[in-house]
Structure formats: structure tokens, C-alpha cells
JSON list of C-alpha atoms in Angstrom, two decimals:
[
{"chain": "V", "resi": 1, "resn": "UNK", "atom": "CA", "xyz": [-13.66, -24.98, -13.97]},
{"chain": "V", "resi": 2, "resn": "UNK", "atom": "CA", "xyz": [-13.62, -22.38, -11.24]},
{"chain": "V", "resi": 3, "resn": "UNK", "atom": "CA", "xyz": [-10.11, -21.35, -10.25]},
{"chain": "V", "resi": 4, "resn": "UNK", "atom": "CA", "xyz": [-11.07, -21.65, -6.60]},
{"chain": "V", "resi": 5, "resn": "UNK", "atom": "CA", "xyz": [-11.66, -25.38, -7.10]},
{"chain": "V", "resi": 6, "resn": "UNK", "atom": "CA", "xyz": [-8.02, -25.73, -8.11]},
{"chain": "V", "resi": 7, "resn": "UNK", "atom": "CA", "xyz": [-6.32, -23.75, -5.40]},
{"chain": "V", "resi": 8, "resn": "UNK", "atom": "CA", "xyz": [-5.40, -25.00, -1.95]},
{"chain": "V", "resi": 9, "resn": "UNK", "atom": "CA", "xyz": [-3.93, -21.81, -0.58]},
{"chain": "V", "resi": 10, "resn": "UNK", "atom": "CA", "xyz": [-0.17, -21.78, -0.85]},
{"chain": "V", "resi": 11, "resn": "UNK", "atom": "CA", "xyz": [1.26, -18.25, -0.58]},
{"chain": "V", "resi": 12, "resn": "UNK", "atom": "CA", "xyz": [2.94, -17.01, -3.75]},
{"chain": "V", "resi": 13, "resn": "UNK", "atom": "CA", "xyz": [4.52, -13.67, -2.79]},
{"chain": "V", "resi": 14, "resn": "UNK", "atom": "CA", "xyz": [7.99, -13.23, -4.27]},
{"chain": "V", "resi": 15, "resn": "UNK", "atom": "CA", "xyz": [7.75, -16.15, -6.70]},
{"chain": "V", "resi": 16, "resn": "UNK", "atom": "CA", "xyz": [8.08, -15.87, -10.50]},
{"chain": "V", "resi": 17, "resn": "UNK", "atom": "CA", "xyz": [6.14, -18.18, -12.82]},
{"chain": "V", "resi": 18, "resn": "UNK", "atom": "CA", "xyz": [6.90, -18.87, -16.49]},
{"chain": "V", "resi": 19, "resn": "UNK", "atom": "CA", "xyz": [4.62, -21.01, -18.64]},
{"chain": "V", "resi": 20, "resn": "UNK", "atom": "CA", "xyz": [6.30, -22.49, -21.74]},
{"chain": "V", "resi": 21, "resn": "UNK", "atom": "CA", "xyz": [4.06, -23.93, -24.45]},
{"chain": "V", "resi": 22, "resn": "UNK", "atom": "CA", "xyz": [4.77, -27.46, -25.71]},
{"chain": "V", "resi": 23, "resn": "UNK", "atom": "CA", "xyz": [2.80, -27.19, -28.95]},
{"chain": "V", "resi": 24, "resn": "UNK", "atom": "CA", "xyz": [4.66, -29.00, -31.71]},
{"chain": "V", "resi": 25, "resn": "UNK", "atom": "CA", "xyz": [3.23, -26.99, -34.61]},
{"chain": "V", "resi": 26, "resn": "UNK", "atom": "CA", "xyz": [4.75, -23.70, -33.51]},
{"chain": "V", "resi": 27, "resn": "UNK", "atom": "CA", "xyz": [7.79, -22.36, -31.72]},
{"chain": "V", "resi": 28, "resn": "UNK", "atom": "CA", "xyz": [7.58, -22.42, -27.95]},
{"chain": "V", "resi": 29, "resn": "UNK", "atom": "CA", "xyz": [6.02, -19.29, -26.52]},
{"chain": "V", "resi": 30, "resn": "UNK", "atom": "CA", "xyz": [6.23, -18.11, -22.95]},
{"chain": "V", "resi": 31, "resn": "UNK", "atom": "CA", "xyz": [4.06, -16.23, -20.48]},
{"chain": "V", "resi": 32, "resn": "UNK", "atom": "CA", "xyz": [5.91, -14.49, -17.68]},
{"chain": "V", "resi": 33, "resn": "UNK", "atom": "CA", "xyz": [4.37, -13.30, -14.41]},
{"chain": "V", "resi": 34, "resn": "UNK", "atom": "CA", "xyz": [6.22, -10.69, -12.40]},
{"chain": "V", "resi": 35, "resn": "UNK", "atom": "CA", "xyz": [7.17, -11.94, -8.94]},
{"chain": "V", "resi": 36, "resn": "UNK", "atom": "CA", "xyz": [4.22, -10.49, -7.04]},
{"chain": "V", "resi": 37, "resn": "UNK", "atom": "CA", "xyz": [1.66, -10.83, -9.83]},
{"chain": "V", "resi": 38, "resn": "UNK", "atom": "CA", "xyz": [1.05, -14.49, -9.02]},
{"chain": "V", "resi": 39, "resn": "UNK", "atom": "CA", "xyz": [-2.45, -14.81, -7.61]},
{"chain": "V", "resi": 40, "resn": "UNK", "atom": "CA", "xyz": [-2.03, -18.18, -5.95]},
{"chain": "V", "resi": 41, "resn": "UNK", "atom": "CA", "xyz": [-0.08, -21.44, -6.06]},
{"chain": "V", "resi": 42, "resn": "UNK", "atom": "CA", "xyz": [-0.87, -24.94, -4.81]},
{"chain": "V", "resi": 43, "resn": "UNK", "atom": "CA", "xyz": [0.52, -28.43, -5.23]},
{"chain": "V", "resi": 44, "resn": "UNK", "atom": "CA", "xyz": [-1.71, -28.91, -8.29]},
{"chain": "V", "resi": 45, "resn": "UNK", "atom": "CA", "xyz": [-2.41, -25.47, -9.74]},
{"chain": "V", "resi": 46, "resn": "UNK", "atom": "CA", "xyz": [-1.17, -21.93, -10.29]},
{"chain": "V", "resi": 47, "resn": "UNK", "atom": "CA", "xyz": [-2.97, -18.74, -11.35]},
{"chain": "V", "resi": 48, "resn": "UNK", "atom": "CA", "xyz": [-1.12, -15.58, -12.29]},
{"chain": "V", "resi": 49, "resn": "UNK", "atom": "CA", "xyz": [-1.24, -12.31, -14.19]},
{"chain": "V", "resi": 50, "resn": "UNK", "atom": "CA", "xyz": [0.62, -11.86, -17.47]},
{"chain": "V", "resi": 51, "resn": "UNK", "atom": "CA", "xyz": [0.19, -9.48, -20.38]},
{"chain": "V", "resi": 52, "resn": "UNK", "atom": "CA", "xyz": [0.85, -12.41, -22.74]},
{"chain": "V", "resi": 53, "resn": "UNK", "atom": "CA", "xyz": [-2.25, -14.38, -21.75]},
{"chain": "V", "resi": 54, "resn": "UNK", "atom": "CA", "xyz": [-4.08, -13.73, -25.02]},
{"chain": "V", "resi": 55, "resn": "UNK", "atom": "CA", "xyz": [-1.39, -15.60, -26.96]},
{"chain": "V", "resi": 56, "resn": "UNK", "atom": "CA", "xyz": [-2.56, -18.84, -25.37]},
{"chain": "V", "resi": 57, "resn": "UNK", "atom": "CA", "xyz": [-5.71, -20.97, -25.45]},
{"chain": "V", "resi": 58, "resn": "UNK", "atom": "CA", "xyz": [-7.57, -23.04, -22.86]},
{"chain": "V", "resi": 59, "resn": "UNK", "atom": "CA", "xyz": [-6.42, -26.66, -22.99]},
{"chain": "V", "resi": 60, "resn": "UNK", "atom": "CA", "xyz": [-2.92, -25.80, -24.14]},
{"chain": "V", "resi": 61, "resn": "UNK", "atom": "CA", "xyz": [-0.18, -27.78, -22.37]},
{"chain": "V", "resi": 62, "resn": "UNK", "atom": "CA", "xyz": [3.36, -26.89, -21.41]},
{"chain": "V", "resi": 63, "resn": "UNK", "atom": "CA", "xyz": [5.95, -26.61, -18.66]},
{"chain": "V", "resi": 64, "resn": "UNK", "atom": "CA", "xyz": [5.50, -24.35, -15.63]},
{"chain": "V", "resi": 65, "resn": "UNK", "atom": "CA", "xyz": [8.80, -22.96, -14.37]},
{"chain": "V", "resi": 66, "resn": "UNK", "atom": "CA", "xyz": [8.87, -21.57, -10.82]},
{"chain": "V", "resi": 67, "resn": "UNK", "atom": "CA", "xyz": [11.67, -19.38, -9.53]},
{"chain": "V", "resi": 68, "resn": "UNK", "atom": "CA", "xyz": [12.39, -17.72, -6.21]},
{"chain": "V", "resi": 69, "resn": "UNK", "atom": "CA", "xyz": [15.75, -16.26, -5.24]},
{"chain": "V", "resi": 70, "resn": "UNK", "atom": "CA", "xyz": [18.34, -18.91, -6.20]},
{"chain": "V", "resi": 71, "resn": "UNK", "atom": "CA", "xyz": [15.78, -21.74, -6.35]},
{"chain": "V", "resi": 72, "resn": "UNK", "atom": "CA", "xyz": [14.11, -23.03, -9.49]},
{"chain": "V", "resi": 73, "resn": "UNK", "atom": "CA", "xyz": [11.77, -25.90, -10.34]},
{"chain": "V", "resi": 74, "resn": "UNK", "atom": "CA", "xyz": [9.94, -27.16, -13.45]},
{"chain": "V", "resi": 75, "resn": "UNK", "atom": "CA", "xyz": [6.52, -28.80, -13.48]},
{"chain": "V", "resi": 76, "resn": "UNK", "atom": "CA", "xyz": [5.82, -30.74, -16.68]},
{"chain": "V", "resi": 77, "resn": "UNK", "atom": "CA", "xyz": [2.46, -31.45, -18.33]},
{"chain": "V", "resi": 78, "resn": "UNK", "atom": "CA", "xyz": [0.85, -28.28, -16.96]},
{"chain": "V", "resi": 79, "resn": "UNK", "atom": "CA", "xyz": [-2.41, -27.42, -18.72]},
{"chain": "V", "resi": 80, "resn": "UNK", "atom": "CA", "xyz": [-4.21, -24.09, -19.09]},
{"chain": "V", "resi": 81, "resn": "UNK", "atom": "CA", "xyz": [-7.73, -24.32, -17.64]},
{"chain": "V", "resi": 82, "resn": "UNK", "atom": "CA", "xyz": [-8.73, -20.67, -17.65]},
{"chain": "V", "resi": 83, "resn": "UNK", "atom": "CA", "xyz": [-7.68, -17.47, -19.42]},
{"chain": "V", "resi": 84, "resn": "UNK", "atom": "CA", "xyz": [-8.82, -13.92, -18.77]},
{"chain": "V", "resi": 85, "resn": "UNK", "atom": "CA", "xyz": [-7.68, -10.62, -20.26]},
{"chain": "V", "resi": 86, "resn": "UNK", "atom": "CA", "xyz": [-4.54, -10.31, -18.16]},
{"chain": "V", "resi": 87, "resn": "UNK", "atom": "CA", "xyz": [-3.88, -13.73, -16.71]},
{"chain": "V", "resi": 88, "resn": "UNK", "atom": "CA", "xyz": [-4.32, -17.49, -16.70]},
{"chain": "V", "resi": 89, "resn": "UNK", "atom": "CA", "xyz": [-4.76, -20.51, -14.45]},
{"chain": "V", "resi": 90, "resn": "UNK", "atom": "CA", "xyz": [-2.93, -23.78, -15.07]},
{"chain": "V", "resi": 91, "resn": "UNK", "atom": "CA", "xyz": [-3.22, -27.20, -13.43]},
{"chain": "V", "resi": 92, "resn": "UNK", "atom": "CA", "xyz": [-0.93, -30.20, -13.19]},
{"chain": "V", "resi": 93, "resn": "UNK", "atom": "CA", "xyz": [-0.68, -33.55, -11.42]},
{"chain": "V", "resi": 94, "resn": "UNK", "atom": "CA", "xyz": [-0.33, -33.00, -7.65]},
{"chain": "V", "resi": 95, "resn": "UNK", "atom": "CA", "xyz": [3.34, -32.49, -6.88]},
{"chain": "V", "resi": 96, "resn": "UNK", "atom": "CA", "xyz": [4.96, -32.40, -3.45]},
{"chain": "V", "resi": 97, "resn": "UNK", "atom": "CA", "xyz": [7.84, -30.57, -5.12]},
{"chain": "V", "resi": 98, "resn": "UNK", "atom": "CA", "xyz": [5.80, -27.38, -4.94]},
{"chain": "V", "resi": 99, "resn": "UNK", "atom": "CA", "xyz": [5.57, -27.63, -1.18]},
{"chain": "V", "resi": 100, "resn": "UNK", "atom": "CA", "xyz": [9.28, -28.36, -0.89]},
{"chain": "V", "resi": 101, "resn": "UNK", "atom": "CA", "xyz": [10.11, -25.52, -3.25]},
{"chain": "V", "resi": 102, "resn": "UNK", "atom": "CA", "xyz": [8.06, -22.93, -1.38]},
{"chain": "V", "resi": 103, "resn": "UNK", "atom": "CA", "xyz": [9.46, -24.24, 1.87]},
{"chain": "V", "resi": 104, "resn": "UNK", "atom": "CA", "xyz": [12.85, -22.81, 0.91]},
{"chain": "V", "resi": 105, "resn": "UNK", "atom": "CA", "xyz": [11.55, -19.27, 0.62]},
{"chain": "V", "resi": 106, "resn": "UNK", "atom": "CA", "xyz": [10.94, -16.55, 3.19]},
{"chain": "V", "resi": 107, "resn": "UNK", "atom": "CA", "xyz": [7.96, -14.55, 4.45]},
{"chain": "V", "resi": 108, "resn": "UNK", "atom": "CA", "xyz": [4.97, -16.74, 3.69]},
{"chain": "V", "resi": 109, "resn": "UNK", "atom": "CA", "xyz": [1.62, -15.43, 4.87]},
{"chain": "V", "resi": 110, "resn": "UNK", "atom": "CA", "xyz": [-1.61, -17.45, 4.56]},
{"chain": "V", "resi": 111, "resn": "UNK", "atom": "CA", "xyz": [-4.50, -15.50, 3.05]},
{"chain": "V", "resi": 112, "resn": "UNK", "atom": "CA", "xyz": [-7.48, -17.78, 3.66]},
{"chain": "V", "resi": 113, "resn": "UNK", "atom": "CA", "xyz": [-10.20, -16.46, 5.94]},
{"chain": "V", "resi": 114, "resn": "UNK", "atom": "CA", "xyz": [-8.94, -12.88, 5.70]},
{"chain": "V", "resi": 115, "resn": "UNK", "atom": "CA", "xyz": [-11.13, -9.94, 4.74]},
{"chain": "V", "resi": 116, "resn": "UNK", "atom": "CA", "xyz": [-9.47, -6.84, 3.33]},
{"chain": "V", "resi": 117, "resn": "UNK", "atom": "CA", "xyz": [-10.93, -3.48, 2.32]},
{"chain": "V", "resi": 118, "resn": "UNK", "atom": "CA", "xyz": [-9.22, -0.78, 0.28]},
{"chain": "V", "resi": 119, "resn": "UNK", "atom": "CA", "xyz": [-10.34, 2.67, 1.46]},
{"chain": "V", "resi": 120, "resn": "UNK", "atom": "CA", "xyz": [-10.00, 5.64, -0.90]},
{"chain": "V", "resi": 121, "resn": "UNK", "atom": "CA", "xyz": [-7.64, 8.31, 0.45]},
{"chain": "V", "resi": 122, "resn": "UNK", "atom": "CA", "xyz": [-10.02, 11.12, -0.57]},
{"chain": "V", "resi": 123, "resn": "UNK", "atom": "CA", "xyz": [-11.40, 12.71, 2.59]},
{"chain": "V", "resi": 124, "resn": "UNK", "atom": "CA", "xyz": [-14.66, 13.61, 0.86]},
{"chain": "V", "resi": 125, "resn": "UNK", "atom": "CA", "xyz": [-16.99, 10.83, -0.22]},
{"chain": "V", "resi": 126, "resn": "UNK", "atom": "CA", "xyz": [-14.62, 8.00, 0.65]},
{"chain": "V", "resi": 127, "resn": "UNK", "atom": "CA", "xyz": [-15.20, 4.88, -1.42]},
{"chain": "V", "resi": 128, "resn": "UNK", "atom": "CA", "xyz": [-14.26, 1.34, -0.47]},
{"chain": "V", "resi": 129, "resn": "UNK", "atom": "CA", "xyz": [-13.49, -1.93, -2.26]},
{"chain": "V", "resi": 130, "resn": "UNK", "atom": "CA", "xyz": [-14.19, -4.88, 0.04]},
{"chain": "V", "resi": 131, "resn": "UNK", "atom": "CA", "xyz": [-12.72, -8.27, -0.76]},
{"chain": "V", "resi": 132, "resn": "UNK", "atom": "CA", "xyz": [-14.82, -11.29, -1.62]},
{"chain": "V", "resi": 133, "resn": "UNK", "atom": "CA", "xyz": [-11.70, -13.47, -1.78]},
{"chain": "V", "resi": 134, "resn": "UNK", "atom": "CA", "xyz": [-8.07, -12.75, -0.83]},
{"chain": "V", "resi": 135, "resn": "UNK", "atom": "CA", "xyz": [-5.52, -14.29, -3.18]},
{"chain": "V", "resi": 136, "resn": "UNK", "atom": "CA", "xyz": [-2.29, -13.38, -1.40]},
{"chain": "V", "resi": 137, "resn": "UNK", "atom": "CA", "xyz": [-0.82, -11.09, 1.23]},
{"chain": "V", "resi": 138, "resn": "UNK", "atom": "CA", "xyz": [2.78, -10.27, 2.14]},
{"chain": "V", "resi": 139, "resn": "UNK", "atom": "CA", "xyz": [4.77, -7.65, 4.04]},
{"chain": "V", "resi": 140, "resn": "UNK", "atom": "CA", "xyz": [4.41, -5.24, 1.12]},
{"chain": "V", "resi": 141, "resn": "UNK", "atom": "CA", "xyz": [1.45, -6.21, -1.06]},
{"chain": "V", "resi": 142, "resn": "UNK", "atom": "CA", "xyz": [-2.00, -7.76, -1.20]},
{"chain": "V", "resi": 143, "resn": "UNK", "atom": "CA", "xyz": [-4.10, -9.07, -4.08]},
{"chain": "V", "resi": 144, "resn": "UNK", "atom": "CA", "xyz": [-7.81, -9.80, -3.82]},
{"chain": "V", "resi": 145, "resn": "UNK", "atom": "CA", "xyz": [-11.11, -10.19, -5.62]},
{"chain": "V", "resi": 146, "resn": "UNK", "atom": "CA", "xyz": [-13.77, -7.53, -5.18]},
{"chain": "V", "resi": 147, "resn": "UNK", "atom": "CA", "xyz": [-17.02, -6.63, -6.89]},
{"chain": "V", "resi": 148, "resn": "UNK", "atom": "CA", "xyz": [-16.44, -2.97, -6.00]},
{"chain": "V", "resi": 149, "resn": "UNK", "atom": "CA", "xyz": [-13.35, -2.10, -8.10]},
{"chain": "V", "resi": 150, "resn": "UNK", "atom": "CA", "xyz": [-15.25, 0.02, -10.63]},
{"chain": "V", "resi": 151, "resn": "UNK", "atom": "CA", "xyz": [-14.24, 3.66, -10.35]},
{"chain": "V", "resi": 152, "resn": "UNK", "atom": "CA", "xyz": [-10.82, 2.93, -8.85]},
{"chain": "V", "resi": 153, "resn": "UNK", "atom": "CA", "xyz": [-7.67, 3.38, -10.91]},
{"chain": "V", "resi": 154, "resn": "UNK", "atom": "CA", "xyz": [-4.01, 2.38, -10.93]},
{"chain": "V", "resi": 155, "resn": "UNK", "atom": "CA", "xyz": [-1.86, 4.72, -8.83]},
{"chain": "V", "resi": 156, "resn": "UNK", "atom": "CA", "xyz": [-4.70, 5.68, -6.51]},
{"chain": "V", "resi": 157, "resn": "UNK", "atom": "CA", "xyz": [-3.72, 5.83, -2.83]},
{"chain": "V", "resi": 158, "resn": "UNK", "atom": "CA", "xyz": [-5.54, 5.06, 0.38]},
{"chain": "V", "resi": 159, "resn": "UNK", "atom": "CA", "xyz": [-5.62, 2.62, 3.30]},
{"chain": "V", "resi": 160, "resn": "UNK", "atom": "CA", "xyz": [-5.99, -1.13, 3.56]},
{"chain": "V", "resi": 161, "resn": "UNK", "atom": "CA", "xyz": [-8.05, -2.58, 6.40]},
{"chain": "V", "resi": 162, "resn": "UNK", "atom": "CA", "xyz": [-7.25, -6.21, 7.20]},
{"chain": "V", "resi": 163, "resn": "UNK", "atom": "CA", "xyz": [-9.63, -8.27, 9.30]},
{"chain": "V", "resi": 164, "resn": "UNK", "atom": "CA", "xyz": [-9.50, -11.80, 10.70]},
{"chain": "V", "resi": 165, "resn": "UNK", "atom": "CA", "xyz": [-12.13, -12.73, 13.25]},
{"chain": "V", "resi": 166, "resn": "UNK", "atom": "CA", "xyz": [-12.06, -10.08, 15.98]},
{"chain": "V", "resi": 167, "resn": "UNK", "atom": "CA", "xyz": [-8.64, -8.78, 14.93]},
{"chain": "V", "resi": 168, "resn": "UNK", "atom": "CA", "xyz": [-8.33, -5.74, 12.67]},
{"chain": "V", "resi": 169, "resn": "UNK", "atom": "CA", "xyz": [-5.37, -3.74, 11.42]},
{"chain": "V", "resi": 170, "resn": "UNK", "atom": "CA", "xyz": [-5.01, -0.78, 9.06]},
{"chain": "V", "resi": 171, "resn": "UNK", "atom": "CA", "xyz": [-2.10, -0.18, 6.68]},
{"chain": "V", "resi": 172, "resn": "UNK", "atom": "CA", "xyz": [-1.67, 3.43, 5.51]},
{"chain": "V", "resi": 173, "resn": "UNK", "atom": "CA", "xyz": [-0.03, 4.85, 2.36]},
{"chain": "V", "resi": 174, "resn": "UNK", "atom": "CA", "xyz": [-1.33, 2.02, 0.19]},
{"chain": "V", "resi": 175, "resn": "UNK", "atom": "CA", "xyz": [-1.15, 2.31, -3.62]},
{"chain": "V", "resi": 176, "resn": "UNK", "atom": "CA", "xyz": [-3.20, 0.46, -6.23]},
{"chain": "V", "resi": 177, "resn": "UNK", "atom": "CA", "xyz": [-0.68, -1.24, -8.53]},
{"chain": "V", "resi": 178, "resn": "UNK", "atom": "CA", "xyz": [-3.03, -3.15, -10.79]},
{"chain": "V", "resi": 179, "resn": "UNK", "atom": "CA", "xyz": [-6.76, -3.41, -11.44]},
{"chain": "V", "resi": 180, "resn": "UNK", "atom": "CA", "xyz": [-8.43, -6.22, -13.34]},
{"chain": "V", "resi": 181, "resn": "UNK", "atom": "CA", "xyz": [-12.04, -7.28, -13.81]},
{"chain": "V", "resi": 182, "resn": "UNK", "atom": "CA", "xyz": [-13.18, -8.28, -10.36]},
{"chain": "V", "resi": 183, "resn": "UNK", "atom": "CA", "xyz": [-10.02, -7.58, -8.40]},
{"chain": "V", "resi": 184, "resn": "UNK", "atom": "CA", "xyz": [-6.97, -5.46, -7.61]},
{"chain": "V", "resi": 185, "resn": "UNK", "atom": "CA", "xyz": [-3.36, -5.61, -6.38]},
{"chain": "V", "resi": 186, "resn": "UNK", "atom": "CA", "xyz": [-2.18, -3.02, -3.86]},
{"chain": "V", "resi": 187, "resn": "UNK", "atom": "CA", "xyz": [1.27, -2.32, -2.44]},
{"chain": "V", "resi": 188, "resn": "UNK", "atom": "CA", "xyz": [2.67, -0.52, 0.58]},
{"chain": "V", "resi": 189, "resn": "UNK", "atom": "CA", "xyz": [5.96, 0.03, 2.39]},
{"chain": "V", "resi": 190, "resn": "UNK", "atom": "CA", "xyz": [7.16, -3.22, 4.03]},
{"chain": "V", "resi": 191, "resn": "UNK", "atom": "CA", "xyz": [5.59, -3.45, 7.48]},
{"chain": "V", "resi": 192, "resn": "UNK", "atom": "CA", "xyz": [5.90, -5.84, 10.40]},
{"chain": "V", "resi": 193, "resn": "UNK", "atom": "CA", "xyz": [2.29, -5.05, 11.32]},
{"chain": "V", "resi": 194, "resn": "UNK", "atom": "CA", "xyz": [1.33, -7.75, 8.83]},
{"chain": "V", "resi": 195, "resn": "UNK", "atom": "CA", "xyz": [3.52, -10.29, 10.61]},
{"chain": "V", "resi": 196, "resn": "UNK", "atom": "CA", "xyz": [2.00, -9.48, 14.00]},
{"chain": "V", "resi": 197, "resn": "UNK", "atom": "CA", "xyz": [-1.52, -9.47, 12.62]},
{"chain": "V", "resi": 198, "resn": "UNK", "atom": "CA", "xyz": [-1.21, -12.81, 10.83]},
{"chain": "V", "resi": 199, "resn": "UNK", "atom": "CA", "xyz": [0.15, -14.24, 14.06]},
{"chain": "V", "resi": 200, "resn": "UNK", "atom": "CA", "xyz": [-3.32, -13.86, 15.61]},
{"chain": "V", "resi": 201, "resn": "UNK", "atom": "CA", "xyz": [-4.78, -16.57, 13.37]},
{"chain": "V", "resi": 202, "resn": "UNK", "atom": "CA", "xyz": [-5.98, -19.68, 15.12]},
{"chain": "V", "resi": 203, "resn": "UNK", "atom": "CA", "xyz": [-4.64, -22.02, 12.43]},
{"chain": "V", "resi": 204, "resn": "UNK", "atom": "CA", "xyz": [-1.10, -21.21, 11.34]},
{"chain": "V", "resi": 205, "resn": "UNK", "atom": "CA", "xyz": [-0.44, -24.53, 9.62]},
{"chain": "V", "resi": 206, "resn": "UNK", "atom": "CA", "xyz": [1.87, -23.99, 6.67]},
{"chain": "V", "resi": 207, "resn": "UNK", "atom": "CA", "xyz": [2.92, -20.58, 7.91]},
{"chain": "V", "resi": 208, "resn": "UNK", "atom": "CA", "xyz": [6.64, -19.94, 7.61]},
{"chain": "V", "resi": 209, "resn": "UNK", "atom": "CA", "xyz": [8.50, -16.83, 8.69]}
]
């Protein structure tokens, strides 16, 4: 199953996810995703990065624990539907609790329909990594899929161009925090330019600031 078939675009910035196995033939094992390493979250699925992914198998079931600030929620009967080298995607029965849970948090920015491009900071022979799919964007980070990540490396700096329709903005002093097959996560100093830019979208349903 393609992860994109699971997701319905709920922003995940600042949320922590913990998957706890429910296998009865072994002690419970957990997979922890750092707060901004969650790729995406919806009312019936979650995909995130974790260095513990290889300890799990597709089809394994468990409990997905979500935390943000002082809020916490548990989704039972979550099932792993995809595993890659540094992450996994899990699904569960549609739950309105996810929507309520995320509704208590701050700084949500929708990522659908955005196009982002990371531009190498080297003045000579600048290279770019253009997104094919944006997972998440916040005041201080962005994660996206790209077929052009080869040759880039963690710690590399540059600019991030964000485009939506006719509106374009550029964030400077951007650093690559993580690279995986087919995508990257970049970070930058918190900026209100993101807030203003996102405000230009025609459809702001679900947007909370």
C-alpha cells in the first residue's frame, strides 16, 4: 500500500509518536520518533522516521502513542503497513480523537499543494532538490520527497524556495538535518514569513494558528 493512500494531510510538526508492539511472544518493543521527524498524521494513519524501524515487521500490530506539550493520546490496534530503512507507516481505524488531539496544539501549517526546492548554498554550480511531495512544513522546518537528493548531505546549508500558485517565498540559512532515500528534512531559524506565505492559500480549512 502506498503511504499516500493512507494520509489525509494533517500537520504533524511538534508531535511525538511512539509505537508499542503488542506481540505476545516477546517483550513489548517501542519505536520513537523525535518531535519533528513525523512525516505526516491523519485520522487513520501516521508515518514517521525512527532508527528502530528495522526491529519491526510489516503487519505487526500495537498501540500508537501521540504526545504534544502536555497532551497525550493512545490509538489501539495500529498496524504497520510499510517499513523503510529509517521509518515506518502505520494505520488504524479512523479516529476523530486525532483531530481533537491536534486541535489542542499550536502552529499548524497545511502542506498540500506546496512545492519546495532546496538550493545549495555553494555559489558555483548550485544544485537543487525540488520536491515531488511535501510531507510537512512549520515555522522552523520542512520535510519533503524529492528524486534529486543524491549528492546532498546532512549539515549542508542553502536556501529553501516555497511556492504555492503564484506566490513564492525564499527562506535563507537553511540546514539539511536528515536525508533518506527519496527525501530530506531541512530546518531554519523560526520565521513568520512561513505564516504570511501560508496565509495566501485559497483553501485554509483545517489551518490553525
